[in-house]
Amino acid sequence: MGEIEVPPFFLCPISFEIMKDPVIVCTGITYDRESIEKWIFSWKNNTCPLTKQVLSTTDLTPNHTLRRLIQSWCTLNASNGVERFPTPKPAVNKAQIVKLLNDAKSPHSQMKCLRRLKSIASTNETNKRCLESAGAIDFLASLVNFSSESSNGSTLDSDDDGFGLTRAGDEALSILHNLQLSETGLKSLAGKNGELIESLMRIMKSGSYESRTYAVLLLKSMFEVADPTKFISLKPEFFVEIVQVLNDQISGKASKAALQLLVTTCPWGRNRVKAVEAGAAPVLVELLLDTAEKRDCEMILVVLDLICQCAEGRAELLKHGAGLAVVSKKILRVSKVASERAVSILLSISRFSATPIVLQEMLRLGVVAKLCLVLQVDSGVKTKEKAREILKSHSRVWKSSSCIPMALISSYPS
């Protein structure tokens, strides 16, 4: 096909590939649906890629004439290895979605309707936004809430099908996650008096691995756009379930989302202490021991840095036999971000928890030698400043020690 000259107007201006589903934006330019939907919905752009004009609406109109021309051209060139693209499924409209949502309220047709909604959402971004505008978010959230309350034993009658409710709730949660909701939709979910957050906590506690993953991923998305002042009132149980997700290692995505939730919530109120009381410190140290993935290491060190800003967090880190050692080990081995966070953790220990036993342990484990090395290499200005402060603060104990190699002792600040 590389030898065949493709008419230039068959090519999408974004991907420069033949358009399978050409659609027209409000500026009159035609793009392939998949490319323009990524541009608008995934990459959050509000302009026409070609004209740079602001898009007054994100409605996409199928260019049937061009699509038929492309299909005819593909058929004519079939002998040259060109495959004809199938005719795309028509986008759904709001009325169809509303009817499906009404039908889904009947227990007998609920699962069938939910599977249909899932299929519609998976087709393209336009369908996802149509589901959102038709009120699907509220309906799906109510199903998740009712299912989790029922499985918790608060609303289930003897005649109810508990298994069916759980299946419906799991399916609704799956759809909510896969909708990749807009910021407006996520804010709507986050602002419902914490009811959905409570439901997602229950799912994280007793749901299947798949449902627990969807729950923590949805929470992460909600918290990214939520009012941060609401994080102050988060219950201790929230942190218990987040830490349990990390401890169980149910999936890589779930672990990253759980770490991000801790990064987002720990700076607020007493959340550092709540996270520590939930057992975060030893779980994070164990994860740091086991992972070599750059982003995971950075996020774990960020959370450890946050919880070490409280006395309880520092005490738990020091209580773990590998706490100081693994933090020191990550310095200069992962990234500049990881090094700065690791040195920041050691600075908190140095300022507020530097007992004679701790200082000798830092010397014995090579932490002091590593800090001297930080001053010799390109580790970043902030990291060097923190390392210098730690070394200066305890120079009377450390400077003359034989534990520091001669090659590094010259770096020791006076």
XYZ file of C-alpha atoms in Angstrom:
414
model
C 0.000 0.000 0.000
C 3.045 2.217 0.442
C 3.355 2.518 -3.400
C -0.269 3.674 -3.873
C -0.878 7.411 -3.878
C -3.591 8.148 -1.327
C -5.719 11.242 -2.076
C -4.579 13.840 0.497
C -8.138 14.729 1.544
C -8.590 11.091 2.683
C -5.939 11.667 5.379
C -6.725 12.929 8.868
C -4.920 16.258 9.578
C -3.971 14.921 13.032
C -2.827 11.333 12.437
C -1.988 11.672 8.687
C -3.613 8.274 8.199
C -6.649 7.319 6.091
C -9.825 8.239 7.956
C -11.994 5.320 9.033
C -14.772 7.447 10.521
C -14.522 11.031 9.189
C -16.385 13.634 11.238
C -16.778 17.397 10.874
C -16.127 19.801 13.775
C -17.936 23.131 14.104
C -15.151 24.948 12.156
C -15.972 22.859 9.083
C -12.755 20.794 9.120
C -12.978 17.003 8.830
C -10.935 14.701 11.077
C -10.943 10.995 11.880
C -13.252 10.477 14.874
C -10.682 8.656 17.010
C -8.036 11.364 16.523
C -10.274 14.386 17.131
C -11.903 12.757 20.151
C -8.450 12.205 21.670
C -7.578 15.819 20.888
C -10.707 17.175 22.558
C -11.510 14.750 25.367
C -8.245 13.034 26.307
C -5.840 15.902 25.690
C -8.346 18.548 26.905
C -7.993 20.911 23.909
C -10.761 23.375 23.023
C -9.453 24.558 19.651
C -9.577 23.224 16.101
C -6.146 21.638 15.432
C -5.944 23.037 11.890
C -7.488 26.524 12.189
C -6.669 27.135 15.904
C -10.195 28.564 16.297
C -11.947 27.941 19.606
C -14.551 25.186 19.268
C -17.948 26.628 20.202
C -19.285 23.060 20.569
C -17.721 19.612 20.744
C -20.474 18.076 18.606
C -19.074 15.906 15.794
C -21.055 15.460 12.567
C -20.355 12.324 10.470
C -19.044 13.137 6.993
C -20.924 10.380 5.174
C -19.997 11.600 1.702
C -16.267 11.473 2.381
C -16.569 8.143 4.185
C -18.316 6.581 1.154
C -15.634 7.997 -1.164
C -12.894 6.460 0.994
C -14.693 3.103 1.111
C -15.150 3.122 -2.692
C -11.482 3.977 -3.199
C -10.482 1.110 -0.852
C -12.665 -1.322 -2.834
C -11.127 -0.191 -6.150
C -7.642 -0.730 -4.745
C -8.369 -4.073 -3.057
C -6.086 -5.856 -5.523
C -3.214 -3.730 -4.210
C -3.751 -4.882 -0.627
C -5.995 -2.022 0.495
C -8.652 -3.136 2.975
C -12.078 -1.539 2.938
C -13.033 -0.025 6.289
C -16.404 -1.145 7.674
C -19.149 1.422 8.055
C -18.943 2.812 11.641
C -21.810 2.267 14.012
C -23.982 5.373 14.300
C -23.516 7.377 17.483
C -26.287 7.038 20.054
C -28.512 9.937 20.984
C -29.682 11.182 24.362
C -33.199 9.773 23.971
C -31.834 6.255 23.447
C -29.704 6.512 26.575
C -32.592 7.831 28.674
C -34.760 4.887 27.571
C -31.992 2.429 28.481
C -31.607 4.031 31.901
C -35.345 3.764 32.516
C -35.357 0.111 31.411
C -32.398 -0.587 33.714
C -34.490 0.357 36.749
C -36.321 -2.948 36.344
C -34.424 -5.744 38.170
C -35.333 -8.243 35.427
C -33.678 -6.268 32.622
C -31.019 -4.486 34.671
C -27.959 -6.560 33.754
C -28.907 -6.623 30.056
C -29.252 -2.821 30.022
C -25.991 -2.342 31.917
C -24.115 -4.509 29.435
C -25.646 -2.451 26.603
C -24.541 0.775 28.312
C -21.024 -0.670 28.668
C -20.942 -1.557 24.968
C -22.120 1.926 23.986
C -19.497 3.584 26.187
C -16.689 1.497 24.713
C -17.481 2.556 21.118
C -16.156 6.138 21.185
C -15.732 9.297 23.267
C -18.853 10.905 21.826
C -20.981 8.089 23.237
C -19.299 8.502 26.638
C -20.163 12.201 26.737
C -23.708 11.383 25.601
C -24.086 8.936 28.499
C -22.848 11.623 30.866
C -25.226 14.308 29.586
C -28.199 11.904 29.703
C -27.850 11.384 33.462
C -26.072 8.027 33.447
C -23.609 9.108 36.154
C -26.261 9.615 38.826
C -27.985 6.356 37.913
C -24.772 4.310 37.966
C -23.647 5.908 41.238
C -27.008 5.082 42.843
C -26.594 1.448 41.773
C -23.106 1.329 43.296
C -24.428 2.863 46.526
C -27.424 0.521 46.783
C -25.341 -2.550 45.973
C -22.632 -1.766 48.543
C -25.200 -0.976 51.253
C -27.031 -4.214 50.504
C -23.856 -6.317 50.598
C -23.095 -4.633 53.899
C -26.402 -5.980 55.244
C -28.083 -2.622 55.800
C -30.857 -2.797 53.189
C -31.078 -6.406 52.059
C -34.389 -8.154 52.691
C -34.718 -11.904 52.843
C -36.382 -11.973 49.408
C -33.680 -9.861 47.692
C -31.138 -11.389 45.392
C -27.922 -10.232 47.054
C -25.731 -11.779 44.384
C -27.671 -10.031 41.630
C -27.342 -6.683 43.398
C -23.594 -7.166 43.766
C -23.238 -8.047 40.074
C -25.238 -4.973 39.073
C -23.154 -2.769 41.390
C -19.888 -4.184 40.042
C -21.036 -3.640 36.454
C -22.131 -0.056 37.240
C -18.762 0.642 38.891
C -16.942 -0.757 35.865
C -18.912 1.542 33.544
C -18.301 4.586 35.763
C -14.561 3.943 35.643
C -14.463 3.303 31.887
C -16.506 6.413 31.092
C -13.400 8.499 31.895
C -15.666 11.196 33.230
C -15.213 14.876 32.541
C -14.125 17.187 35.360
C -17.755 18.295 35.769
C -18.923 14.691 36.084
C -16.218 13.839 38.627
C -17.027 16.930 40.712
C -20.671 15.881 40.679
C -19.733 12.459 42.067
C -17.373 13.894 44.677
C -19.967 16.380 45.904
C -22.729 13.912 46.827
C -22.350 14.253 50.615
C -19.652 11.609 50.680
C -22.178 8.822 50.008
C -20.300 7.410 47.025
C -16.966 7.642 48.873
C -18.466 5.532 51.672
C -19.695 3.000 49.115
C -16.304 2.802 47.418
C -14.666 2.262 50.818
C -16.985 -0.694 51.446
C -16.113 -2.115 48.023
C -12.387 -1.731 48.741
C -12.927 -3.637 51.968
C -14.931 -6.613 50.738
C -15.219 -6.491 46.940
C -13.485 -8.630 44.342
C -9.979 -7.652 43.237
C -11.408 -6.182 40.029
C -14.042 -4.109 41.861
C -11.490 -2.931 44.430
C -9.262 -1.771 41.571
C -12.115 0.123 39.903
C -13.071 1.675 43.265
C -9.608 3.025 44.057
C -9.118 4.275 40.470
C -12.460 6.119 40.562
C -11.599 7.626 43.966
C -8.281 8.877 42.598
C -10.052 10.595 39.680
C -12.669 12.126 41.992
C -10.090 13.441 44.452
C -8.058 15.078 41.685
C -10.900 17.573 41.108
C -12.547 17.649 44.560
C -12.426 20.585 46.991
C -9.263 19.849 49.067
C -10.835 21.216 52.256
C -13.118 18.167 52.274
C -10.076 15.929 52.766
C -9.789 17.172 56.365
C -12.882 15.205 57.391
C -11.856 11.883 55.845
C -12.468 8.990 58.223
C -9.644 6.776 59.556
C -11.338 3.843 57.757
C -10.554 5.522 54.435
C -6.831 5.262 55.110
C -7.185 1.700 56.415
C -8.675 0.586 53.096
C -6.152 2.521 50.986
C -3.247 0.983 52.903
C -4.844 -2.466 52.571
C -4.997 -2.051 48.776
C -1.258 -1.277 48.834
C -0.539 -4.206 51.112
C -2.536 -6.670 48.987
C -0.880 -5.510 45.729
C -4.033 -6.359 43.783
C -2.763 -4.638 40.620
C -0.136 -2.156 39.499
C -2.792 0.415 38.564
C -4.527 0.063 41.924
C -1.243 0.529 43.816
C -0.351 3.665 41.856
C -3.832 5.081 42.445
C -3.625 4.301 46.182
C -0.234 6.035 46.416
C -1.619 9.058 44.553
C -4.562 9.216 46.979
C -2.134 9.313 49.908
C -0.085 12.027 48.182
C -3.269 14.055 47.630
C -4.832 13.638 51.091
C -1.953 13.399 53.591
C -1.082 17.130 53.633
C -4.531 17.990 55.000
C -5.569 18.090 58.679
C -4.546 15.044 60.714
C -4.452 12.784 57.670
C -0.732 12.051 58.121
C -1.480 10.607 61.562
C -4.522 8.703 60.245
C -2.357 7.154 57.519
C 0.298 6.151 60.060
C -2.306 4.656 62.397
C -3.633 2.681 59.401
C -0.208 1.037 59.103
C 1.113 2.997 56.116
C 4.782 3.242 57.188
C 5.739 -0.466 57.299
C 3.729 -1.217 54.138
C 5.492 1.605 52.268
C 8.927 0.463 53.460
C 8.213 -3.084 52.262
C 7.041 -1.759 48.896
C 10.189 0.356 48.602
C 12.297 -2.722 49.288
C 10.573 -4.688 46.523
C 10.164 -2.136 43.718
C 12.704 -0.904 41.208
C 10.193 1.000 39.049
C 11.121 4.697 38.976
C 7.667 6.263 39.321
C 6.617 3.866 42.091
C 9.788 4.620 44.074
C 9.236 8.367 43.705
C 5.619 8.194 44.873
C 6.444 5.949 47.846
C 9.183 8.355 48.942
C 6.799 11.321 48.554
C 4.283 9.633 50.887
C 6.997 8.644 53.387
C 8.248 12.237 53.329
C 4.729 13.468 54.115
C 4.107 11.066 57.003
C 7.583 11.697 58.458
C 6.475 15.276 59.019
C 4.607 13.970 62.074
C 6.183 12.303 65.136
C 4.105 9.145 64.702
C 5.351 8.692 61.142
C 9.006 9.132 62.083
C 8.643 6.667 64.947
C 7.105 4.026 62.670
C 9.804 4.464 60.024
C 12.556 4.084 62.648
C 10.801 1.078 64.176
C 11.088 -0.828 60.894
C 14.433 -2.602 60.679
C 14.940 -1.606 57.053
C 13.419 1.899 57.229
C 16.532 4.086 57.292
C 18.541 1.695 55.132
C 16.113 1.510 52.209
C 15.499 5.282 52.189
C 19.253 5.899 52.086
C 19.733 3.240 49.417
C 17.381 5.022 46.997
C 19.475 8.221 47.108
C 21.323 8.707 43.776
C 19.939 5.399 42.454
C 16.482 6.285 41.128
C 16.112 9.925 40.070
C 16.737 13.453 41.331
C 13.146 13.612 42.547
C 13.594 10.405 44.558
C 16.934 11.602 45.959
C 15.461 14.913 47.123
C 12.532 13.172 48.837
C 14.785 10.581 50.487
C 17.125 13.286 51.817
C 14.063 15.247 52.983
C 12.946 12.195 55.006
C 16.409 11.972 56.594
C 16.250 15.707 57.348
C 12.991 15.228 59.289
C 14.633 12.406 61.252
C 17.731 14.552 61.828
C 15.756 17.544 63.096
C 13.209 15.877 65.344
C 14.160 12.253 66.063
C 17.956 12.284 66.262
C 18.566 10.288 69.453
C 22.108 8.971 70.066
C 20.948 5.499 68.983
C 19.474 6.848 65.739
C 22.637 8.847 64.956
C 24.842 5.789 65.462
C 22.485 3.713 63.327
C 22.723 6.284 60.503
C 26.487 6.055 60.722
C 26.537 2.247 60.791
C 24.144 1.904 57.822
C 26.192 4.226 55.619
C 23.593 6.999 55.627
C 26.215 9.603 56.607
C 28.604 8.427 53.890
C 25.798 8.628 51.337
C 25.037 12.222 52.395
C 28.703 13.125 51.894
C 28.502 11.617 48.415
C 25.432 13.748 47.666
C 27.610 16.845 48.179
C 30.166 15.601 45.636
C 27.835 14.834 42.707
C 25.195 16.637 40.658
C 22.227 15.886 42.903
C 20.346 19.187 42.745
C 20.659 22.391 44.786
C 17.822 21.641 47.239
C 19.056 18.102 47.869
C 22.580 19.348 48.581
C 21.289 22.051 50.947
C 19.327 19.473 52.944
C 22.238 17.028 53.043
C 24.592 19.794 54.212
C 22.183 20.777 57.007
C 21.957 17.171 58.250
C 25.739 16.727 58.256
C 26.367 20.088 59.948
C 23.751 19.434 62.652
C 25.516 16.302 63.875
C 29.137 16.958 62.932
C 30.321 16.490 66.527
C 29.081 12.899 66.446
C 29.891 11.981 62.857
C 32.793 14.016 61.470
C 35.655 12.090 63.081
C 34.072 8.669 62.621
C 36.029 5.921 60.891
C 32.758 4.803 59.268
C 33.094 7.577 56.664
C 35.480 6.621 53.811
C 38.509 8.913 53.398
C 37.426 9.732 49.861
C 34.212 11.260 51.254
C 35.433 12.861 54.499
C 36.760 15.831 52.502
C 33.178 16.609 51.524
C 32.063 16.893 55.146
C 30.928 20.524 55.657
C 32.725 22.534 58.327
